[in-house]
Structures are given as structure tokens and as C-alpha cells.
XYZ file of C-alpha atoms in Angstrom:
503
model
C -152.252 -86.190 -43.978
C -155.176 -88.068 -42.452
C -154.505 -86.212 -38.792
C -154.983 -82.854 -40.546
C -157.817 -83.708 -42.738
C -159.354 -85.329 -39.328
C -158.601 -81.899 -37.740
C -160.403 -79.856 -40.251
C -163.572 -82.357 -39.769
C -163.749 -81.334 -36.621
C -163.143 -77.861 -37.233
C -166.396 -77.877 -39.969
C -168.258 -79.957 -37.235
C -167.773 -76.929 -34.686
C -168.153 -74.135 -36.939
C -171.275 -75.585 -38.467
C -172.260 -76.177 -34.817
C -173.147 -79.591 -35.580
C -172.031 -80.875 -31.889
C -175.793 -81.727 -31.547
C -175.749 -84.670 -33.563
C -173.189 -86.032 -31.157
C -175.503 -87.869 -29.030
C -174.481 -91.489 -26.732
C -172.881 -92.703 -24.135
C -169.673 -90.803 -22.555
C -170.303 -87.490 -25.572
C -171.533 -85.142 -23.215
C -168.135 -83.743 -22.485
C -167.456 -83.901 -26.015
C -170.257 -81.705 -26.991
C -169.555 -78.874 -23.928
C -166.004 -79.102 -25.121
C -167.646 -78.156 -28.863
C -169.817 -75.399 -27.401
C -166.710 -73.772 -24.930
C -164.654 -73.960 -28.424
C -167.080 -72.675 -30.684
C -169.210 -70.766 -28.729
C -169.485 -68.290 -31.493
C -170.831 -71.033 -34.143
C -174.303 -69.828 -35.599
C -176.550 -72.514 -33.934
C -180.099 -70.860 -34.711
C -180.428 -72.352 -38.845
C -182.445 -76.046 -39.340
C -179.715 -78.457 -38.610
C -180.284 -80.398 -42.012
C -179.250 -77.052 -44.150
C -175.858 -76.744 -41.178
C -175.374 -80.455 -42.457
C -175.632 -79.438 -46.304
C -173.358 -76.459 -45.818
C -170.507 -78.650 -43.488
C -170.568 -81.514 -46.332
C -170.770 -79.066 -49.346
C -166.970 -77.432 -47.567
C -165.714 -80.675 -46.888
C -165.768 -81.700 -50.645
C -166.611 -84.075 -52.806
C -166.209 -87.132 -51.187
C -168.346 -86.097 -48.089
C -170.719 -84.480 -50.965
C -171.230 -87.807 -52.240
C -171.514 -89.465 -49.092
C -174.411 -86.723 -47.963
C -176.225 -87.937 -51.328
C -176.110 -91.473 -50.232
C -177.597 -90.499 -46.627
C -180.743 -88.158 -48.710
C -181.807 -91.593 -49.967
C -181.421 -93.581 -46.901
C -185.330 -92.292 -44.216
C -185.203 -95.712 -42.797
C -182.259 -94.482 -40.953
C -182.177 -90.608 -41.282
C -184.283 -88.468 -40.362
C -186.598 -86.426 -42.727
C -185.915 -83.027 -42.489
C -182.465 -84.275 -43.198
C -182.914 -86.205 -45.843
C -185.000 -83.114 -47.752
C -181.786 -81.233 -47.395
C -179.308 -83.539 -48.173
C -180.866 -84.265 -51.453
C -180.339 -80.735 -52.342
C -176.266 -81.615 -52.546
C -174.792 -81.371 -56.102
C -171.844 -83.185 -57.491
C -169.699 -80.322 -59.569
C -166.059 -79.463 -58.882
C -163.709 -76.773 -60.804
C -161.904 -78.909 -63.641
C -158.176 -80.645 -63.281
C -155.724 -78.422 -64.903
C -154.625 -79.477 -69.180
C -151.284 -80.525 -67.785
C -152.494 -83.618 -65.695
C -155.076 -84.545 -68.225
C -152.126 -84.668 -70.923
C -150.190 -87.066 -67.987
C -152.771 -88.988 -67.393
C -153.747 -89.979 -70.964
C -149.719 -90.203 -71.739
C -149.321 -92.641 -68.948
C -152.857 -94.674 -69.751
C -151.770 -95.628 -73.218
C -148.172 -95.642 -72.830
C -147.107 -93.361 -75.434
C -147.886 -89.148 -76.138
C -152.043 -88.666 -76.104
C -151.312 -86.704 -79.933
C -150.502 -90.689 -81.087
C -153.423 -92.182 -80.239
C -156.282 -89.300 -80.863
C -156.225 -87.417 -84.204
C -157.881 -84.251 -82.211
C -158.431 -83.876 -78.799
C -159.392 -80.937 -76.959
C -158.329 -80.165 -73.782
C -160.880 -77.750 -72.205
C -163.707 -80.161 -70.483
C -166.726 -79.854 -71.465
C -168.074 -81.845 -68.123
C -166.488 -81.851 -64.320
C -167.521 -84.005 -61.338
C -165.883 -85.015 -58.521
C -164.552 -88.208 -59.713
C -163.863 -87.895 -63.047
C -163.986 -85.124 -66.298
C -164.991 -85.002 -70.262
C -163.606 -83.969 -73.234
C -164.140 -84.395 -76.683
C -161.883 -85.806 -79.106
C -160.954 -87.660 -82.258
C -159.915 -91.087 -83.280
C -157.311 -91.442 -86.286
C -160.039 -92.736 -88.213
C -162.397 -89.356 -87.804
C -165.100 -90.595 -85.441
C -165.926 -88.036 -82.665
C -165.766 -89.157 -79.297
C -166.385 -88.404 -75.506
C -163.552 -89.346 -73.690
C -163.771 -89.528 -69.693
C -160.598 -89.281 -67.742
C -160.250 -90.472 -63.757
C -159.059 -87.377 -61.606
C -154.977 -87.631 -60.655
C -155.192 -89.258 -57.215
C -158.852 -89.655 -56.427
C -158.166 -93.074 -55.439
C -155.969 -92.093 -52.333
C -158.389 -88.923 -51.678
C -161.257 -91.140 -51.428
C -159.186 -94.191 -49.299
C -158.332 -91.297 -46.760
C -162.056 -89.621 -46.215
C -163.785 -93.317 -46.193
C -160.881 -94.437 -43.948
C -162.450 -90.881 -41.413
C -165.404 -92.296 -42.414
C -165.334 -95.697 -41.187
C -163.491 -94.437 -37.608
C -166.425 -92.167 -37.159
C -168.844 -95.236 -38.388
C -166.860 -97.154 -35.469
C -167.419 -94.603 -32.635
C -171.110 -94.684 -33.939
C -171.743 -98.114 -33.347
C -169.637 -97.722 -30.144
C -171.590 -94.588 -28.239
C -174.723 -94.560 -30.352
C -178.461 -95.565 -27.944
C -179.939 -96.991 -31.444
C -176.854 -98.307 -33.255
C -177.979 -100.995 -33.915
C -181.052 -99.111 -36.129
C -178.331 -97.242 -37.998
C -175.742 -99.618 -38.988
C -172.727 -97.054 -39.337
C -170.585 -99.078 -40.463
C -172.702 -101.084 -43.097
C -173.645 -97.782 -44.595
C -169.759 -96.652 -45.288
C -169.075 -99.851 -46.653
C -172.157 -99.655 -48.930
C -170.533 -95.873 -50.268
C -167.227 -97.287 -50.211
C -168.449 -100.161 -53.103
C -170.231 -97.480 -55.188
C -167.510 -94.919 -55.054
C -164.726 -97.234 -55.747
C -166.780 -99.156 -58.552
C -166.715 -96.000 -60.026
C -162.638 -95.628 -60.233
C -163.105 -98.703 -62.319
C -163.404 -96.806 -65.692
C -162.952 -100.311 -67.574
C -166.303 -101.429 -65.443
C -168.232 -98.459 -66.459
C -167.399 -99.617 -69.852
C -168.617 -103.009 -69.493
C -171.891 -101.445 -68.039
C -172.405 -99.217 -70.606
C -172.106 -102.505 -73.555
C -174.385 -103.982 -71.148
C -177.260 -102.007 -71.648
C -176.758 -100.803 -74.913
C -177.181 -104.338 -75.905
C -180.168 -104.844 -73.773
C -181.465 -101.657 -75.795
C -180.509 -102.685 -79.476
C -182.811 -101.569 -81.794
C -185.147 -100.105 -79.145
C -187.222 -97.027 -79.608
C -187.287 -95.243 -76.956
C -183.029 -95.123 -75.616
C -180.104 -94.966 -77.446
C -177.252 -95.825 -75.455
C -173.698 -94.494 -77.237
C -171.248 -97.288 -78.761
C -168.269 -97.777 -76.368
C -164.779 -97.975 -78.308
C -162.696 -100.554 -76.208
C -159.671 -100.462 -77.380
C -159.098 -97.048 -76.379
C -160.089 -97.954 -73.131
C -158.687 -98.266 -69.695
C -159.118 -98.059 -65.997
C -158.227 -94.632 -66.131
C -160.116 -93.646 -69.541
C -163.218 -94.293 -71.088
C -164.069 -93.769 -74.881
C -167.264 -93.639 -76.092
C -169.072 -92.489 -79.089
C -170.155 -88.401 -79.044
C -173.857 -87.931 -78.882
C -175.572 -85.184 -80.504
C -178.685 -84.225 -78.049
C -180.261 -82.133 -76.083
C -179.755 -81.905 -72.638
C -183.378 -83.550 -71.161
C -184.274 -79.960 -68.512
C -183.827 -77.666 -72.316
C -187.794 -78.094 -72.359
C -187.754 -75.191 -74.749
C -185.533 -76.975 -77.232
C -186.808 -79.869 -77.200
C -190.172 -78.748 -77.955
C -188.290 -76.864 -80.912
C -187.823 -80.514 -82.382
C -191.333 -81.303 -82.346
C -190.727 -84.463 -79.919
C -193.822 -84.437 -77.249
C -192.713 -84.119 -73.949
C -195.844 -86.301 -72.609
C -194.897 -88.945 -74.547
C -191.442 -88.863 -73.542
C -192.106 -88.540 -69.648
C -193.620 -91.741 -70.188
C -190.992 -93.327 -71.563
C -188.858 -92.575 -69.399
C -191.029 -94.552 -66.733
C -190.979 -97.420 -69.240
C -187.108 -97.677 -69.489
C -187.003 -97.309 -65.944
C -189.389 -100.569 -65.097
C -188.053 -102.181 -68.270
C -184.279 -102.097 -67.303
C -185.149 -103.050 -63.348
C -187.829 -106.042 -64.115
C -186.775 -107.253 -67.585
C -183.129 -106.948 -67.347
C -182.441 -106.740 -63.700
C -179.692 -104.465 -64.509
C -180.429 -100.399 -64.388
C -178.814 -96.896 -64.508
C -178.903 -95.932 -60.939
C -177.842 -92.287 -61.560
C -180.124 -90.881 -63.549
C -179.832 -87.324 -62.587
C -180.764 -84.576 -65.506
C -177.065 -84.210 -65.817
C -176.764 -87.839 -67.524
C -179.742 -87.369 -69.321
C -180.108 -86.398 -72.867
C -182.958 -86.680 -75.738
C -181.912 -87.510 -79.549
C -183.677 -85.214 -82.093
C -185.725 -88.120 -82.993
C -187.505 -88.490 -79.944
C -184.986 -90.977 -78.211
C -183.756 -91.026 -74.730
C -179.764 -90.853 -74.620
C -178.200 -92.159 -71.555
C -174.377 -91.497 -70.501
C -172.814 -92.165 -67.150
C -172.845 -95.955 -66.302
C -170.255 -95.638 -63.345
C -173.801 -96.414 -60.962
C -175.422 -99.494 -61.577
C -178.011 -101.431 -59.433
C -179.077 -104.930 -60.083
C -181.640 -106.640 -58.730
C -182.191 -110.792 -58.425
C -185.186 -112.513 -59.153
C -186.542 -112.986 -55.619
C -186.357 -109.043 -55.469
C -187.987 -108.380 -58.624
C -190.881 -110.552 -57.851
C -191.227 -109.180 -54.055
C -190.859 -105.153 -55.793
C -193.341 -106.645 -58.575
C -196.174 -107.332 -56.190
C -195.724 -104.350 -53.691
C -195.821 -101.712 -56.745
C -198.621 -103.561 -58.385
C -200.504 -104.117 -54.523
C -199.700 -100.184 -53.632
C -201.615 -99.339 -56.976
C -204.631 -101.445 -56.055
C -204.218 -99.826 -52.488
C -204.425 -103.312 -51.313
C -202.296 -103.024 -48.322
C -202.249 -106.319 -46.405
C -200.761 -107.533 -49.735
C -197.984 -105.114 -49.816
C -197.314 -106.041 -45.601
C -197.478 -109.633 -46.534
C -194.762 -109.378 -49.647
C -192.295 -107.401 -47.024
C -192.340 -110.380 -44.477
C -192.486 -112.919 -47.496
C -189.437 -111.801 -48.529
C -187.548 -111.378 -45.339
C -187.560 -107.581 -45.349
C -188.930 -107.377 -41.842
C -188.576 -109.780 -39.291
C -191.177 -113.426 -40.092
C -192.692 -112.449 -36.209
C -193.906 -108.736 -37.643
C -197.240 -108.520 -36.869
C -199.612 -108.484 -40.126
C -202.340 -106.550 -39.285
C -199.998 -104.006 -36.933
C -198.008 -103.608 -40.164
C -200.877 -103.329 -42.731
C -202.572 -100.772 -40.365
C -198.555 -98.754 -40.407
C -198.255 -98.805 -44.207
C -202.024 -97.806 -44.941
C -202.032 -94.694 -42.488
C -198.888 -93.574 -44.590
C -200.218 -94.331 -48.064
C -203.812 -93.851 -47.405
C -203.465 -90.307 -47.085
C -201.100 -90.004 -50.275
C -204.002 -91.693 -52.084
C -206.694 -88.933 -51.393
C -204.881 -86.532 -53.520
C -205.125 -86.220 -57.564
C -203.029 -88.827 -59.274
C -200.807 -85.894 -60.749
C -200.248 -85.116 -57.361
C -199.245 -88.512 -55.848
C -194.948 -89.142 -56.214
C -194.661 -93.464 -56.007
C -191.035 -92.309 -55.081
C -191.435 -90.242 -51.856
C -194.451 -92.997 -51.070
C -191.430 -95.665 -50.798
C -189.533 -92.809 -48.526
C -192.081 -92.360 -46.225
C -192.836 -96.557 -46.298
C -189.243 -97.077 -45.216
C -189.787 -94.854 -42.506
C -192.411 -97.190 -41.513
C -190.042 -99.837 -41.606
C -187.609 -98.436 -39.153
C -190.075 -98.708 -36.701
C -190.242 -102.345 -37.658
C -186.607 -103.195 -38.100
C -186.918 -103.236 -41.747
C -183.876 -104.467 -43.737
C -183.159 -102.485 -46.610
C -181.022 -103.958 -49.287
C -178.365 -101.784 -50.905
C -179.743 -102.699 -54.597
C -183.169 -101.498 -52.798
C -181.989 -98.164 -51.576
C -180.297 -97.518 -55.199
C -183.743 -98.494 -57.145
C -185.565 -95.999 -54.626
C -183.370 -93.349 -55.714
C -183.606 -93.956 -59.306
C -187.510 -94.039 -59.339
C -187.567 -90.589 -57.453
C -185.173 -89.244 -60.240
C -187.255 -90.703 -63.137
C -190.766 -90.013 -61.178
C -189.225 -86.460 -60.939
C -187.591 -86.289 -64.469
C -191.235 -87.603 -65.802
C -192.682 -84.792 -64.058
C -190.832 -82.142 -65.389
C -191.232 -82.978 -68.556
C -195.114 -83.785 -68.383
C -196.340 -82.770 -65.103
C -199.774 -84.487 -65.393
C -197.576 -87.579 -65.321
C -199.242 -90.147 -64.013
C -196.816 -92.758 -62.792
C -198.905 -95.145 -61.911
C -200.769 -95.438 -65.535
C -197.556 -95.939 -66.790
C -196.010 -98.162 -65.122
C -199.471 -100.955 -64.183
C -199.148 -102.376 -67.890
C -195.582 -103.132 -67.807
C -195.874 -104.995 -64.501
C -199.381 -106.526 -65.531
C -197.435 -107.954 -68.371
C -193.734 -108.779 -66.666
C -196.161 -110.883 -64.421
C -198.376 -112.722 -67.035
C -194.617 -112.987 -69.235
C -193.328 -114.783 -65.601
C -195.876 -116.408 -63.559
C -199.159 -118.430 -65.048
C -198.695 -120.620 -68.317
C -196.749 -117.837 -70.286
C -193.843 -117.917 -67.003
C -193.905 -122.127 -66.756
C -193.538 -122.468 -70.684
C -190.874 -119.938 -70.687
C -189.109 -121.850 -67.514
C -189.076 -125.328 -69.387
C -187.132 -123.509 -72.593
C -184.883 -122.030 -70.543
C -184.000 -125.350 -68.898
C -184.575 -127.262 -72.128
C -181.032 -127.200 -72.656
C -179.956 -128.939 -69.586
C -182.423 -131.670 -69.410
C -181.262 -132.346 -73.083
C -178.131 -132.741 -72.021
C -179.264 -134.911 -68.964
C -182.176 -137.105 -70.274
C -179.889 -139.362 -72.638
C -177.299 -139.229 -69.506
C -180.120 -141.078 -67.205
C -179.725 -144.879 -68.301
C -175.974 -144.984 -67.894
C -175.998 -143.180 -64.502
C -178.459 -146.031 -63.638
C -176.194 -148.948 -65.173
C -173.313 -147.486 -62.928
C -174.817 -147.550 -59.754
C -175.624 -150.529 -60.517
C -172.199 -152.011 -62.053
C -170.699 -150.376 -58.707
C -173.027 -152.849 -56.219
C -173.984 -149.791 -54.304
C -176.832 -151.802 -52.893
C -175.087 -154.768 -51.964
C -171.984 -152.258 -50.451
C -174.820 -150.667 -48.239
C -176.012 -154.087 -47.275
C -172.324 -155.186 -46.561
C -171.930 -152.710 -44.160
C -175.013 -152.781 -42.669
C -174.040 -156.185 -41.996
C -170.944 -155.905 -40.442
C -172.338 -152.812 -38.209
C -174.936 -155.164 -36.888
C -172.064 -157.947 -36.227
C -170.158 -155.800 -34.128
C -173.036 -154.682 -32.158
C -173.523 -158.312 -31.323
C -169.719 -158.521 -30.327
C -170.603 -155.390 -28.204
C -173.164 -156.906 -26.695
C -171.518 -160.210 -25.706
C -168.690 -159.015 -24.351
C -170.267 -156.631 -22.100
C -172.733 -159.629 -21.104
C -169.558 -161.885 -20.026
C -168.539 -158.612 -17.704
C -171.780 -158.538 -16.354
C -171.767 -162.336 -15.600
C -168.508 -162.636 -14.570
C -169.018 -159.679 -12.165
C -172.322 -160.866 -10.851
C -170.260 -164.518 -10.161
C -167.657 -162.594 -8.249
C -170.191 -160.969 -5.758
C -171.816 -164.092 -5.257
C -168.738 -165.373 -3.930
C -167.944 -162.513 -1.489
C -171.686 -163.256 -0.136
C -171.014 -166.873 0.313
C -167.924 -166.415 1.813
């Protein structure tokens, strides 16, 4: 199955006349032998729509893929990247007949015994998995989401192209070692199959809806575990309104301003409070309560960040607003981003031609997202190392920066985001951040302080400094055996030629 999926690659590759992206050492023949076979391919449209078009027919897997790349200018190209972002993740629906297989073989027993209602026509499709609503026996409406019938071998046979073609990258390629094939496969192959992991999206979902308890700005929906499995997740039904229905919305009196900028909150909120955020944020998983509140679904893409990264992200957003540039160079290299022999002042003068220019425009104008695009492609130039949890919190801020914008588009990102990194720094660093570190390791130096005197008393029960002084002892006794016997050789050696001259 994999030779003849391979075969229509290449087919796609020729038709779309993408043979010019085959570039490195021994390909020339491989390219002619593209251009004999498809010399009727359409060559003459911008090569990053022929890319769009080629992953779009390949399906979803390779749609998915191409959404990864649109997020990834330190290695691709821009004019690519533009394109690629254009992809969309929608497929036709799985027929009623494997849903009602699925479900039967998920819990064991016939779906009918398990859901009081459940309708069978989707109401959502994606590549990976579908929605329908339903109805537990004891009448609360729910959103079930069922895994597609063999996704799991689909996507093990297009990653498995994926990585050979990652391997003849790294092989043929002049700058492969700028474009790190293969690391970029495995990074999709992580986030794709996390996302086969219904009972994970699950956990995710509990995450953050206890990280947002009580909170007024999100409501994340209850998830029902016990009806819950790799294969399908159960979660509470939401009524809301889809977050691009401007029109409704409005309808409800809720102030489309005001929520723009919450949005920006709950995006800096989840990545520097919790360290934990909704990296798919797309309209489609986006919905607004009638009271105002911002509904999230979708937890199957989650990004994470740890503490050295959320102080290093804290400085360069809160440097880039100041426009203090040297400060933004200097928290790349701190952290490890680029290489510790970049060049300061090279660097500062690279990231202030890019941003300097951004910053002459109005502030409505300026997009902090495509700023951190066009400072990666800064970075390729100086072997910048771009962290997987980095390239997923890049992609998230351009969907909420854009999401914002829709909704308000005087948004002014920066406004709203300065006071909730102003005060994540005071909360962290400073008085506030040591009083907070000393309760948080209260605990453990409770439980070590009273531990002290009889750790003490044993080292000293045990003799440990008489045991050193023992052996130090009997080191230095048989370096003065060493010693002696290799002075007897030497005398009894010097005798021996002193004979021989006397003889």
C-alpha cells in the first residue's frame, strides 16, 4: 500500500510541477526525468500556491503537515509560508455505519446502551476525528468526538513517506543542516499522534478547565470520564456562538472590544501563569457564551512551556514593546537560542532593521505575531534554535493576535498584553517572586530542618572522619612501600654496574 501511495506522491509532485524544489547533490537527473515526464505540468503559477494545491490532493495528513511548515520561516521560505497557512483542515464525514462500530467496539456493548439519544449525522468533520451530539441516560446533552476508523495506520504510512523523504533531505540537501528534515517530521509525528490519544485530550481539557474555575472571561466544558476512551471523548454540549458570527454576537449585547482583549489575556494567562495553553485556537474551536465568556473546545493541541522559557519569552515580549533591542538579542543568547559566540551588536543591529520598520506604523497596524515570523527569519541567518513548544506558541499568538483583530480591529496587542507581563514579572522576580519561592519550598525545608541534627549524629556515629583518615593513612603507607622498594632496585642496580666497571 505504501509503494502506491509513494507512486501517487510522485505523480502530484510532477503534475504540480514541483520538481523545482528538488534541489542537491546527484537530483539533477531526477528533476530532467520530472520535466521529460511531465512536460505538460503548468509550471508558470507562484510555487507556494502549486505547493497548497499538491498538499490540499494529497489529503489530510499532508494538509496537516503543510500547516506545520506555514508556521515554521526560520526554515521555509516566506512566500511559502503565506500560502501554506491558507490550508484548511475539513474532510467529508465517516459514514453512520462505522461510527455505530466504533462506539459498539469502544464500550463493549451496542452504542443505544450506553447513550439515551445519540444522533448520528455530525455536526463537525476534520481529518482526524468527527462530532455528534448525544445523550446520557441521565438527560445531560453532550458532544461526543469519535477517532476516524483507521487513521492510526493512514497516518503511520504518510509519516513513514514522510520521514524517507526527510532522509533523502538530509542526504542531498546544500543546507540540511539549516532545515533539519528529519527533526521537523518527528515534531508532526508527536502532535498528530498525541492527537489519536482521545483519553489525553481529555486529560487536557480537565486541565485547563481547572486552571479556569470560576474565571470570567473562559468557560471550558465539563469532561464526562467515564464515557471516555481512546477512541471517544465526552464532553458537556455548549450553547454559543461560533466567535467569526460578529453579527450575532453583537445581537447579545457582549462588546466585541472587550472581548478581543480577552482573548489576548487568556492567551498570556494560560502560556505565563499556567505554562500549559490551547495551541489550536483556530475560529473553528472558538466559541463565545451569551454572557460574554470565551468557550474553548478542541484540546487534542497543547503546548507547554518551562520556566526558563517563560522567563526568556517574558523579557523579549516585554523588551520588543520598549523597542529595546539589545535586550531582546541578549535574552536569545541568554537562553541558548542562538549560538553563546553570536555577535551582540551584529544581532541587535539584525533584529532592529526587522522590527524597526514594523514600529513606524500605527499600533492597530503592527501584528506581534508576524513580528516573531519575520524575527525567526533573522534567526536562520544566525543558526537560531527553535524549540517545538516555541514554534506552537508562535502559532497560537498569530491566531489570537488575528482572532483579536477581527473582533476589534483597533486591537492593540501590545496594550493588552504589557500589564499582564508587568505583573507575571513583579508576581515572579523582586520581593513578591522570592517570598513566593520560600512558600513554595516551605514544605520541604519543614520536612528537612528537624531531619538536620540526626543526619549530623550519623555521620558522626559512622566515624566518617576517622574512615577518611584511615585510608588516607594507609594510601600514604603504601606509597612509602612504593618508594622503598623501587629505591632497593635502584641501589641494587647501581651496585651491579659498579662491579662490571671494576671488573
Amino acid at each position: 500500500m505504501r509503494f502506491f501511495r509513494l507512486l501517487r506522491i510522485v505523480s502530484t509532485i510532477g503534475r504540480h510541477g514541483l520538481d523545482e524544489f528538488l534541489v542537491g547533490r546527484g537530483l539533477g537527473i531526477v528533476r530532467l526525468a520530472f520535466r521529460v515526464a511531465f512536460f505538460w505540468a503548468d509550471r508558470s503559477g507562484p510555487r507556494g500556491v502549486r505547493l497548497r494545491l499538491a498538499l490540499e490532493e494529497l489529503g489530510p495528513i499532508f494538509v496537516k503537515f503543510g500547516q506545520l511548515l506555514s508556521i515554521r520561516p526560520d526554515l521555509i521560505p516566506t512566500d511559502i509560508t503565506d500560502e501554506l497557512s491558507k490550508l484548511q483542515d475539513s474532510v467529508p464525514p465517516f459514514p453512520a455505519e462505522q461510527v455505530v462500530e466504533t462506539l459498539d467496539r469502544a464500550y463493549a456493548k451496542p452504542y443505544a446502551e450506553v447513550f439515551r439519544n445519540f444522533d448520528l449525522t455530525p455536526v463537525a468533520s476534520a481529518s482526524v476525528a468527527q462530532v455528534h451530539f448525544a445523550e446520557l441516560p441521565d438527560g445531560r446533552e453532550v458532544a461526543v468526538k469519535i477517532l476516524r476508523p483507521h487513521i492510526a495506520e493512514t497516518i503511520d504510512n504518510d509519516t513513514g513517506i514522510l520521514y524517507v523523504v526527510a532522509g533523502l533531505i538530509e542526504r542531498m540537501h546544500p543546507l540540511s543542516d539549516l532545515l533539519r528534515a528529519r527533526e521537523v517530521v518527528r515534531e508532526f509525528d508527536k502532535i498528530i499522534h498525541d492527537e489519536l490519544d482521545l483519553l489525553r485530550e481529555a486529560s487536557s481539557m480537565s486541565t485547563v478547565r481547572r486552571n479556569f474555575a470560576g474565571s470570567r472571561i473562559l468557560y471550558v466544558p465539563d469532561v464526562y470520564f467515564d464515557w471516555c476512551t481512546k477512541e471517544v471523548m465526552v464532553m458537556e454540549r455548549i450553547d454559543a456562538i461560533p466567535v467569526n458570527d460578529i453579527e450575532q454576537i453583537r445581537a447579545h449585547g457582549i462588546d466585541t472590544a472587550t472581548l478581543g482583549r480577552n482573548g489576548v489575556e487568556i492567551f498570556f494567562t494560560q502560556v505565563f501563569r499556567d505554562g500549559f495553553f490551547h495551541a489550536d485556537m483556530h475560529p473553528g474551536n472558538i466559541f463565545v457564551a451569551r454572557d460574554g465568556r470565551y468557550c474553548g473546545i478542541d484540546y487534542g493541541i497543547m503546548g507547554s512551556l518551562p520556566e526558563v522559557d517563560k522567563n526568556c519569552l517574558a523579557l523579549i515580549f516585554i523588551a520588543f514593546f520598549k523597542r529595546d533591542y539589545k535586550a531582546v538579542a541578549l535574552a536569545h543568547i541568554d537562553a541558548g537560542w542562538v549560538p553563546a559566540d553570536t555577535g551582540l551588536e551584529e544581532f541587535e543591529g539584525a533584529i532592529r532593521s526587522v522590527c524597526e520598520p514594523i514600529f513606524d506604523k500605527p499600533l492597530k497596524d503592527i501584528y506581534f505575531g508576524k513580528l516573531l515570523l519575520r524575527l525567526f527569519e533573522v534567526g536562520r541567518r544566525f543558526r537560531m534554535d527553535i524549540q517545538p513548544q516555541l514554534v506552537l506558541l508562535q502559532k497560537t499568538l498569530l491566531q489570537v493576535e488575528g482572532l483579536g483583530r477581527h473582533l476589534d480591529p483597533e486591537l492593540d496587542l501590545r496594550t493588552s498584553a504589557q500589564p499582564i507581563l508587568e505583573r507575571w514579572m513583579r508576581e515572579n522576580y523582586g520581593p513578591r517572586g522570592l517570598w513566593k519561592q520560600i512558600r513554595s519550598e516551605a514544605p520541604m525545608w519543614a520536612k528537612s530542618l528537624p531531619q538536620i541534627p540526626r543526619l549530623v549524629h550519623k555521620v558522626l556515629a559512622d566515624d566518617a572522619p576517622g574512615r577518611i583518615e584511615r585510608a588516607l593513612n594507609k594510601l600514604e603507607a603504601a606509597q612509602r612501600r612504593q618508594t622503598n622498594i623501587l629505591l632497593a632496585i635502584a641501589l641494587i642496580l647501581a651496585f651491579m654496574v659498579l662491579g662490571l666497571l671494576l671488573r
